[in-house]
Amino acid sequence: MLKTFFRLALRLYPREYRRTFEAEMLDVLNHREAEARAGGGLRLLSFCVHETFGLITGAASGHGIPARSAEPWLWSLEAPAMVVTFYVLGVVAAHEFGLWGFFFPATYVVAIAVIAASAWIAGRTCTLVRPRRRHYAVVVTALLMSMLIIPGSLRLLEDARAAALLKRPDAEVTFALPGIHVTSFRKAIDPPRTTGLTFSQVFSQGPTAMTLVHHRESAAPPYVALGALLAGSVAFVSRRRLSC
Amino acid sequence: MRHITTRHTEPVADVPLTEPVMLILLSLAERPRHGYAILKDVEAMSDGRVRFSTGTLYGALRRLLEAAWIERFEEDDAARDRVAYRLTRTGKQRLVTEAARLKHLTRLASLRLALKGA
C-alpha cells in the first residue's frame, strides 16, 4: 500500500522530473521503507510522515514553488486586501459607467478569475507600495483591468448570457443564488420595487421580454470574501515565487 | 516599506553552501554514489542530524545537476542498472573553495575566542 501511495505521490512531480528520477526515487523509498519496517511501528510512522512531507515539498519545488516564502507570511495578506480593493474599484467603475449588469451571478466566477489574475500580476511584483520603475506598466495594467476591463468584459458576457437565456424555449426562467435572483420574462413587466436591494435592475428589455437582476446588499460580503480567498490563494502562491 | 530578503533555491557560485548541499558534495567527493548511498553517508557524516527525505534529496540533486556541480552516470559494475552521481570539476572546485572559506572562518573564530579567553 505504501508503494502505491508513493507511486501516486510521485505523480505530483513534473513529467520531466519523473522521467529522470522516478525509478531512482522509488528504489530509495523501497530501501528506506524496509529499514523503517525493521525498526518497528513508530519508526514506520515517522518514515511515512517524513517522506510524505518531503515528496509534497519536493513536488512543489519541482514545479518552481519554493516550500518556504522569502518574506514574512503577514505580507501575503496584501494579496486578498488588494483583491477587495480591486473589487471595490470595479464596482465603482461599473456604477460610474452605468454597467448595471455587473452583478449578474454567472459573472462572479469571471470576476473572481480576472481579479485573481490582477492580484497575481501585481502581487508577484510587489508593486502596490513604491513600485519599481520597471513594474509601473504592470501596476497600470492591473488598475486598468480592475477599473475598466473587468466591468466592460463582464458586461459583454452578461449580454451574451441574457441573450442565450431569452432564446430558450422555457423563456420564463427564474433562478437564485444566496442573495441574488435572476428572472427572465417573456413579456415586459413593471420593474420591481428597489427598496432593500442594492442593485435591482432591468437587465435587458424588449417589447416582448425582459430580464431582471436582483442583488441584495447582504449578499456582497460572502461573494467578495470568496473571491478574495480564491484570488488571494493564487496571489499567495505567486508571492512565494517572487524574489524582488 | 517592506523588507524582502532573497532566498536562493539554486546553488550560486559566490554564496556560501548550505549544510545539506555541502554534505552531498562531500559525500560524492570521496567516491561516486547512488541516491540511497548518499542518504546513508550524509546521515553518517552528520551523526544522524541531517536526514534527507527522498523528495528533498532528489530536489537537491536536481539543482546540483542543473548547476553542473555533479553528473549522473550508469554504474558499470552494478548488479543491475543503477544510476550514480559523481562530482564534476566545477563541483570539486566549488567544494574546495567552500572548504577554504570554512577553514578561514574556523581559524578566525579560534583566534578571536582565544584572545577573549586570555
Short mmCIF file of C-alpha atoms in Angstrom, two decimals:
data_model
loop_
_atom_site.label_atom_id
_atom_site.label_comp_id
_atom_site.label_asym_id
_atom_site.label_seq_id
_atom_site.Cartn_x
_atom_site.Cartn_y
_atom_site.Cartn_z
CA MET A 1 0.00 0.00 0.00
CA LEU A 2 2.83 2.35 0.84
CA LYS A 3 4.45 1.67 -2.51
CA THR A 4 1.22 2.58 -4.28
CA PHE A 5 0.93 5.72 -2.21
CA PHE A 6 4.47 6.81 -3.02
CA ARG A 7 3.95 6.00 -6.68
CA LEU A 8 0.86 8.22 -6.65
CA ALA A 9 2.68 10.96 -4.75
CA LEU A 10 5.38 10.95 -7.41
CA ARG A 11 2.71 11.84 -9.94
CA LEU A 12 2.65 15.27 -8.36
CA TYR A 13 6.09 15.90 -9.85
CA PRO A 14 6.57 17.45 -13.30
CA ARG A 15 6.70 14.89 -16.09
CA GLU A 16 10.31 15.62 -16.99
CA TYR A 17 11.35 15.28 -13.38
CA ARG A 18 9.59 11.92 -13.09
CA ARG A 19 11.16 10.67 -16.28
CA THR A 20 14.61 11.36 -14.86
CA PHE A 21 14.26 10.43 -11.21
CA GLU A 22 11.13 8.32 -10.64
CA ALA A 23 12.79 4.90 -10.80
CA GLU A 24 15.64 6.00 -8.56
CA MET A 25 13.32 7.63 -6.05
CA LEU A 26 11.15 4.52 -5.84
CA ASP A 27 14.27 2.45 -5.32
CA VAL A 28 15.40 4.69 -2.46
CA LEU A 29 11.90 4.72 -0.96
CA ASN A 30 11.82 0.91 -1.03
CA HIS A 31 15.14 0.71 0.77
CA ARG A 32 14.06 3.18 3.39
CA GLU A 33 10.70 1.53 3.88
CA ALA A 34 12.36 -1.82 4.52
CA GLU A 35 14.66 -0.13 7.01
CA ALA A 36 11.75 1.59 8.75
CA ARG A 37 9.69 -1.63 8.94
CA ALA A 38 12.58 -3.36 10.64
CA GLY A 39 12.69 -0.52 13.18
CA GLY A 40 9.11 -1.00 14.40
CA GLY A 41 5.77 0.79 14.19
CA LEU A 42 6.88 4.16 15.45
CA ARG A 43 9.82 4.25 13.06
CA LEU A 44 7.50 3.34 10.20
CA LEU A 45 5.07 6.11 11.14
CA SER A 46 7.90 8.61 11.33
CA PHE A 47 9.14 7.41 7.95
CA CYS A 48 5.69 7.86 6.37
CA VAL A 49 5.26 11.40 7.69
CA HIS A 50 8.81 12.40 6.79
CA GLU A 51 8.66 11.02 3.28
CA THR A 52 5.16 12.29 2.53
CA PHE A 53 6.12 15.80 3.55
CA GLY A 54 9.35 15.51 1.59
CA LEU A 55 7.57 14.32 -1.54
CA ILE A 56 5.00 17.10 -1.39
CA THR A 57 7.54 19.85 -0.83
CA GLY A 58 9.79 18.25 -3.44
CA ALA A 59 6.93 18.27 -5.95
CA ALA A 60 6.19 21.92 -5.18
CA SER A 61 9.85 22.71 -5.64
CA GLY A 62 9.88 20.74 -8.90
CA HIS A 63 7.12 22.99 -10.17
CA GLY A 64 9.16 26.04 -9.18
CA ILE A 65 7.28 26.77 -5.96
CA PRO A 66 9.68 27.07 -3.03
CA ALA A 67 8.32 25.43 0.11
CA ARG A 68 9.09 28.45 2.20
CA SER A 69 8.32 32.05 1.45
CA ALA A 70 11.10 34.58 1.16
CA GLU A 71 9.21 37.01 3.32
CA PRO A 72 7.06 37.05 6.46
CA TRP A 73 3.66 35.45 5.89
CA LEU A 74 1.97 38.66 7.00
CA TRP A 75 2.91 40.30 3.72
CA SER A 76 0.85 37.73 1.90
CA LEU A 77 -2.26 39.33 3.37
CA GLU A 78 -1.60 42.12 0.93
CA ALA A 79 -2.95 39.92 -1.84
CA PRO A 80 -6.51 39.44 -0.52
CA ALA A 81 -6.58 43.08 0.59
CA MET A 82 -5.63 44.05 -2.92
CA VAL A 83 -8.35 41.83 -4.36
CA VAL A 84 -11.01 43.54 -2.26
CA THR A 85 -9.66 46.92 -3.32
CA PHE A 86 -9.81 45.91 -6.97
CA TYR A 87 -13.29 44.57 -6.47
CA VAL A 88 -14.50 47.82 -4.94
CA LEU A 89 -12.83 49.78 -7.73
CA GLY A 90 -14.59 47.54 -10.22
CA VAL A 91 -17.95 48.18 -8.56
CA VAL A 92 -17.36 51.92 -8.50
CA ALA A 93 -16.34 51.86 -12.14
CA ALA A 94 -19.38 49.77 -13.03
CA HIS A 95 -21.60 52.25 -11.25
CA GLU A 96 -19.95 55.24 -12.87
CA PHE A 97 -20.17 53.76 -16.34
CA GLY A 98 -23.71 52.55 -15.83
CA LEU A 99 -22.76 48.93 -16.30
CA TRP A 100 -25.62 47.67 -14.21
CA GLY A 101 -25.32 44.09 -15.20
CA PHE A 102 -22.07 43.80 -13.30
CA PHE A 103 -23.67 41.70 -10.60
CA PHE A 104 -25.17 39.09 -12.83
CA PRO A 105 -24.49 35.88 -10.89
CA ALA A 106 -22.59 33.98 -13.53
CA THR A 107 -20.12 36.78 -13.78
CA TYR A 108 -18.98 36.33 -10.21
CA VAL A 109 -16.91 33.42 -11.40
CA VAL A 110 -15.40 35.52 -14.15
CA ALA A 111 -14.93 38.44 -11.79
CA ILE A 112 -13.07 36.25 -9.33
CA ALA A 113 -10.88 34.77 -12.04
CA VAL A 114 -9.99 38.12 -13.57
CA ILE A 115 -9.43 39.73 -10.19
CA ALA A 116 -7.22 36.81 -9.25
CA ALA A 117 -5.21 37.43 -12.38
CA SER A 118 -4.86 41.09 -11.42
CA ALA A 119 -3.77 40.16 -7.93
CA TRP A 120 -1.36 37.61 -9.34
CA ILE A 121 0.22 40.12 -11.71
CA ALA A 122 0.52 42.88 -9.17
CA GLY A 123 1.21 40.63 -6.20
CA ARG A 124 4.15 38.82 -7.69
CA THR A 125 5.98 42.04 -8.38
CA CYS A 126 5.31 43.79 -5.06
CA THR A 127 4.15 46.87 -6.81
CA LEU A 128 1.48 48.30 -4.55
CA VAL A 129 3.86 50.25 -2.38
CA ARG A 130 6.66 52.13 -4.10
CA PRO A 131 6.65 50.14 -7.29
CA ARG A 132 9.88 49.66 -9.12
CA ARG A 133 10.24 51.63 -12.28
CA ARG A 134 10.11 48.59 -14.49
CA HIS A 135 6.88 47.48 -12.80
CA TYR A 136 4.87 50.64 -13.47
CA ALA A 137 3.39 49.08 -16.59
CA VAL A 138 2.19 46.12 -14.57
CA VAL A 139 0.57 48.35 -11.96
CA VAL A 140 -1.18 50.42 -14.58
CA THR A 141 -2.37 47.27 -16.34
CA ALA A 142 -3.70 45.80 -13.11
CA LEU A 143 -5.53 49.00 -12.23
CA LEU A 144 -6.96 49.32 -15.71
CA MET A 145 -8.10 45.74 -15.53
CA SER A 146 -9.91 46.37 -12.31
CA MET A 147 -11.47 49.67 -13.30
CA LEU A 148 -12.24 49.29 -16.98
CA ILE A 149 -11.58 45.92 -18.44
CA ILE A 150 -13.32 43.89 -15.76
CA PRO A 151 -16.69 45.65 -15.83
CA GLY A 152 -16.54 46.09 -19.58
CA SER A 153 -15.82 42.46 -20.31
CA LEU A 154 -18.36 41.33 -17.75
CA ARG A 155 -21.00 43.43 -19.38
CA LEU A 156 -20.31 41.77 -22.72
CA LEU A 157 -20.54 38.40 -21.06
CA GLU A 158 -23.79 39.28 -19.39
CA ASP A 159 -25.30 40.47 -22.63
CA ALA A 160 -24.43 37.18 -24.24
CA ARG A 161 -25.75 35.25 -21.27
CA ALA A 162 -29.03 37.17 -21.24
CA ALA A 163 -29.45 36.67 -24.97
CA ALA A 164 -28.89 32.96 -24.53
CA LEU A 165 -31.38 32.83 -21.68
CA LEU A 166 -34.05 34.55 -23.66
CA LYS A 167 -33.63 32.22 -26.61
CA ARG A 168 -34.54 29.22 -24.52
CA PRO A 169 -37.95 27.66 -25.12
CA ASP A 170 -38.76 27.99 -21.45
CA ALA A 171 -38.01 31.65 -21.58
CA GLU A 172 -39.54 32.32 -18.23
CA VAL A 173 -36.57 31.31 -16.12
CA THR A 174 -36.02 32.12 -12.52
CA PHE A 175 -33.02 31.01 -10.62
CA ALA A 176 -31.46 32.12 -7.42
CA LEU A 177 -28.21 32.14 -5.59
CA PRO A 178 -27.98 33.32 -2.00
CA GLY A 179 -28.93 36.97 -2.12
CA ILE A 180 -29.23 37.08 -5.89
CA HIS A 181 -32.23 36.49 -8.06
CA VAL A 182 -32.36 36.45 -11.84
CA THR A 183 -35.66 36.35 -13.57
CA SER A 184 -36.49 36.33 -17.25
CA PHE A 185 -39.94 37.08 -18.55
CA ARG A 186 -41.49 36.50 -21.91
CA LYS A 187 -43.12 39.88 -21.78
CA ALA A 188 -42.09 43.16 -20.29
CA ILE A 189 -43.36 43.86 -16.80
CA ASP A 190 -43.06 46.74 -14.41
CA PRO A 191 -39.64 46.97 -12.77
CA PRO A 192 -39.65 45.62 -9.20
CA ARG A 193 -39.51 47.66 -6.06
CA THR A 194 -35.93 48.52 -5.25
CA THR A 195 -36.24 49.07 -1.52
CA GLY A 196 -33.75 46.92 0.35
CA LEU A 197 -31.94 45.95 -2.81
CA THR A 198 -28.57 47.33 -3.66
CA PHE A 199 -28.75 46.53 -7.31
CA SER A 200 -32.04 45.65 -8.85
CA GLN A 201 -32.04 46.49 -12.50
CA VAL A 202 -33.86 45.77 -15.66
CA PHE A 203 -31.03 43.97 -17.29
CA SER A 204 -32.49 43.86 -20.78
CA GLN A 205 -35.89 44.86 -22.02
CA GLY A 206 -37.59 44.50 -25.36
CA PRO A 207 -41.21 44.75 -26.39
CA THR A 208 -41.83 41.13 -25.50
CA ALA A 209 -39.24 40.17 -22.90
CA MET A 210 -37.15 41.38 -20.04
CA THR A 211 -34.61 40.11 -17.55
CA LEU A 212 -34.34 41.32 -14.02
CA VAL A 213 -31.38 41.04 -11.73
CA HIS A 214 -31.89 41.45 -8.02
CA HIS A 215 -28.89 41.68 -5.79
CA ARG A 216 -29.20 42.07 -2.07
CA GLU A 217 -26.65 44.19 -0.30
CA SER A 218 -26.09 41.48 2.30
CA ALA A 219 -25.03 39.07 -0.42
CA ALA A 220 -21.97 41.05 -1.43
CA PRO A 221 -19.63 40.26 1.50
CA PRO A 222 -19.72 36.47 1.14
CA TYR A 223 -19.12 36.69 -2.60
CA VAL A 224 -16.36 39.21 -2.17
CA ALA A 225 -14.87 37.06 0.57
CA LEU A 226 -14.99 34.01 -1.70
CA GLY A 227 -13.34 35.95 -4.48
CA ALA A 228 -10.75 37.35 -2.13
CA LEU A 229 -9.98 33.90 -0.77
CA LEU A 230 -9.56 32.35 -4.17
CA ALA A 231 -7.67 35.24 -5.67
CA GLY A 232 -5.63 35.62 -2.52
CA SER A 233 -4.63 31.98 -2.72
CA VAL A 234 -3.45 32.43 -6.27
CA ALA A 235 -1.57 35.57 -5.38
CA PHE A 236 -0.17 33.88 -2.29
CA VAL A 237 1.28 31.09 -4.37
CA SER A 238 2.72 33.56 -6.83
CA ARG A 239 4.09 35.62 -3.95
CA ARG A 240 6.09 32.61 -2.85
CA ARG A 241 7.84 32.59 -6.18
CA LEU A 242 8.98 36.16 -6.16
CA SER A 243 12.45 37.26 -5.34
CA CYS A 244 12.27 41.01 -5.63
CA MET B 1 8.49 49.91 3.16
CA ARG B 2 8.76 46.21 3.12
CA HIS B 3 11.94 44.36 3.67
CA ILE B 4 12.42 41.34 1.50
CA THR B 5 15.35 39.02 1.58
CA THR B 6 16.17 36.98 -1.45
CA ARG B 7 16.13 33.26 -0.91
CA HIS B 8 18.39 31.32 -3.19
CA THR B 9 16.99 27.95 -4.15
CA GLU B 10 19.62 27.25 -6.78
CA PRO B 11 23.27 26.75 -5.96
CA VAL B 12 25.02 30.03 -6.62
CA ALA B 13 28.75 30.20 -7.12
CA ASP B 14 29.54 33.06 -4.74
CA VAL B 15 27.09 32.22 -1.99
CA PRO B 16 28.13 30.03 0.97
CA LEU B 17 26.84 26.49 0.60
CA THR B 18 24.08 25.22 2.84
CA GLU B 19 24.99 22.34 5.10
CA PRO B 20 22.90 19.75 3.22
CA VAL B 21 24.46 20.73 -0.11
CA MET B 22 27.92 20.70 1.44
CA LEU B 23 27.29 17.23 2.84
CA ILE B 24 26.09 15.89 -0.50
CA LEU B 25 29.16 17.27 -2.24
CA LEU B 26 31.41 15.86 0.48
CA SER B 27 29.75 12.50 0.12
CA LEU B 28 30.44 12.48 -3.60
CA ALA B 29 33.97 13.82 -3.12
CA GLU B 30 35.03 10.51 -1.66
CA ARG B 31 33.61 8.41 -4.48
CA PRO B 32 30.58 8.28 -6.79
CA ARG B 33 27.42 7.15 -5.05
CA HIS B 34 23.82 6.39 -5.89
CA GLY B 35 20.88 8.06 -4.14
CA TYR B 36 20.44 5.70 -1.24
CA ALA B 37 24.18 5.60 -0.54
CA ILE B 38 24.26 9.41 -0.44
CA LEU B 39 21.41 9.42 2.08
CA LYS B 40 23.20 6.97 4.34
CA ASP B 41 26.54 8.72 4.02
CA VAL B 42 25.07 12.14 4.82
CA GLU B 43 23.39 10.69 7.89
CA ALA B 44 26.63 9.11 8.99
CA MET B 45 28.70 12.25 8.37
CA SER B 46 26.28 14.40 10.37
CA ASP B 47 25.81 11.83 13.14
CA GLY B 48 22.16 11.49 12.18
CA ARG B 49 21.50 15.21 12.46
CA VAL B 50 20.83 15.72 8.75
CA ARG B 51 18.29 13.25 7.45
CA PHE B 52 17.04 13.87 3.94
CA SER B 53 13.67 12.68 2.80
CA THR B 54 13.78 11.16 -0.66
CA GLY B 55 11.97 14.15 -2.14
CA THR B 56 14.40 16.60 -0.58
CA LEU B 57 17.44 14.61 -1.67
CA TYR B 58 16.38 14.44 -5.30
CA GLY B 59 15.38 18.10 -5.26
CA ALA B 60 18.91 18.93 -4.15
CA LEU B 61 20.47 16.53 -6.66
CA ARG B 62 18.45 18.06 -9.46
CA ARG B 63 19.65 21.56 -8.56
CA LEU B 64 23.24 20.38 -8.37
CA LEU B 65 22.86 18.69 -11.76
CA GLU B 66 21.46 21.87 -13.24
CA ALA B 67 24.39 23.81 -11.80
CA ALA B 68 26.70 21.17 -13.31
CA TRP B 69 28.36 20.56 -9.97
CA ILE B 70 27.56 16.87 -10.21
CA GLU B 71 26.76 14.48 -13.05
CA ARG B 72 24.82 11.26 -13.42
CA PHE B 73 26.19 8.12 -14.93
CA GLU B 74 25.29 4.46 -15.08
CA GLU B 75 27.39 2.22 -12.92
CA ASP B 76 29.13 -0.50 -14.94
CA ASP B 77 29.82 -2.92 -12.16
CA ALA B 78 26.43 -2.79 -10.50
CA ALA B 79 24.36 -5.96 -10.31
CA ARG B 80 21.57 -4.16 -12.07
CA ASP B 81 21.34 -0.91 -13.95
CA ARG B 82 21.83 1.74 -11.38
CA VAL B 83 22.39 5.43 -11.81
CA ALA B 84 25.05 7.04 -9.68
CA TYR B 85 26.31 10.55 -9.18
CA ARG B 86 29.80 11.99 -9.13
CA LEU B 87 31.37 15.39 -8.70
CA THR B 88 32.30 17.39 -11.77
CA ARG B 89 35.40 19.55 -11.98
CA THR B 90 33.24 22.63 -11.26
CA GLY B 91 31.68 20.92 -8.25
CA LYS B 92 35.04 19.94 -6.89
CA GLN B 93 36.38 23.47 -7.30
CA ARG B 94 33.33 24.83 -5.52
CA LEU B 95 33.81 22.36 -2.70
CA VAL B 96 37.48 23.27 -2.33
CA THR B 97 36.62 26.97 -2.26
CA GLU B 98 33.94 26.41 0.35
CA ALA B 99 36.25 24.26 2.48
CA ALA B 100 38.88 27.02 2.35
CA ARG B 101 36.29 29.58 3.37
CA LEU B 102 35.17 27.47 6.30
CA LYS B 103 38.76 26.80 7.29
CA HIS B 104 39.46 30.52 7.34
CA LEU B 105 36.36 31.14 9.45
CA THR B 106 37.29 28.39 11.88
CA ARG B 107 40.79 29.74 12.23
CA LEU B 108 39.43 33.22 12.79
CA ALA B 109 36.95 32.01 15.37
CA SER B 110 39.63 30.11 17.24
CA LEU B 111 41.87 33.14 17.25
CA ARG B 112 39.20 35.53 18.47
CA LEU B 113 37.94 33.15 21.13
CA ALA B 114 41.49 32.52 22.34
CA LEU B 115 42.07 36.29 22.58
CA LYS B 116 38.86 36.74 24.53
CA GLY B 117 39.82 33.92 26.91
CA ALA B 118 43.29 35.30 27.56
#
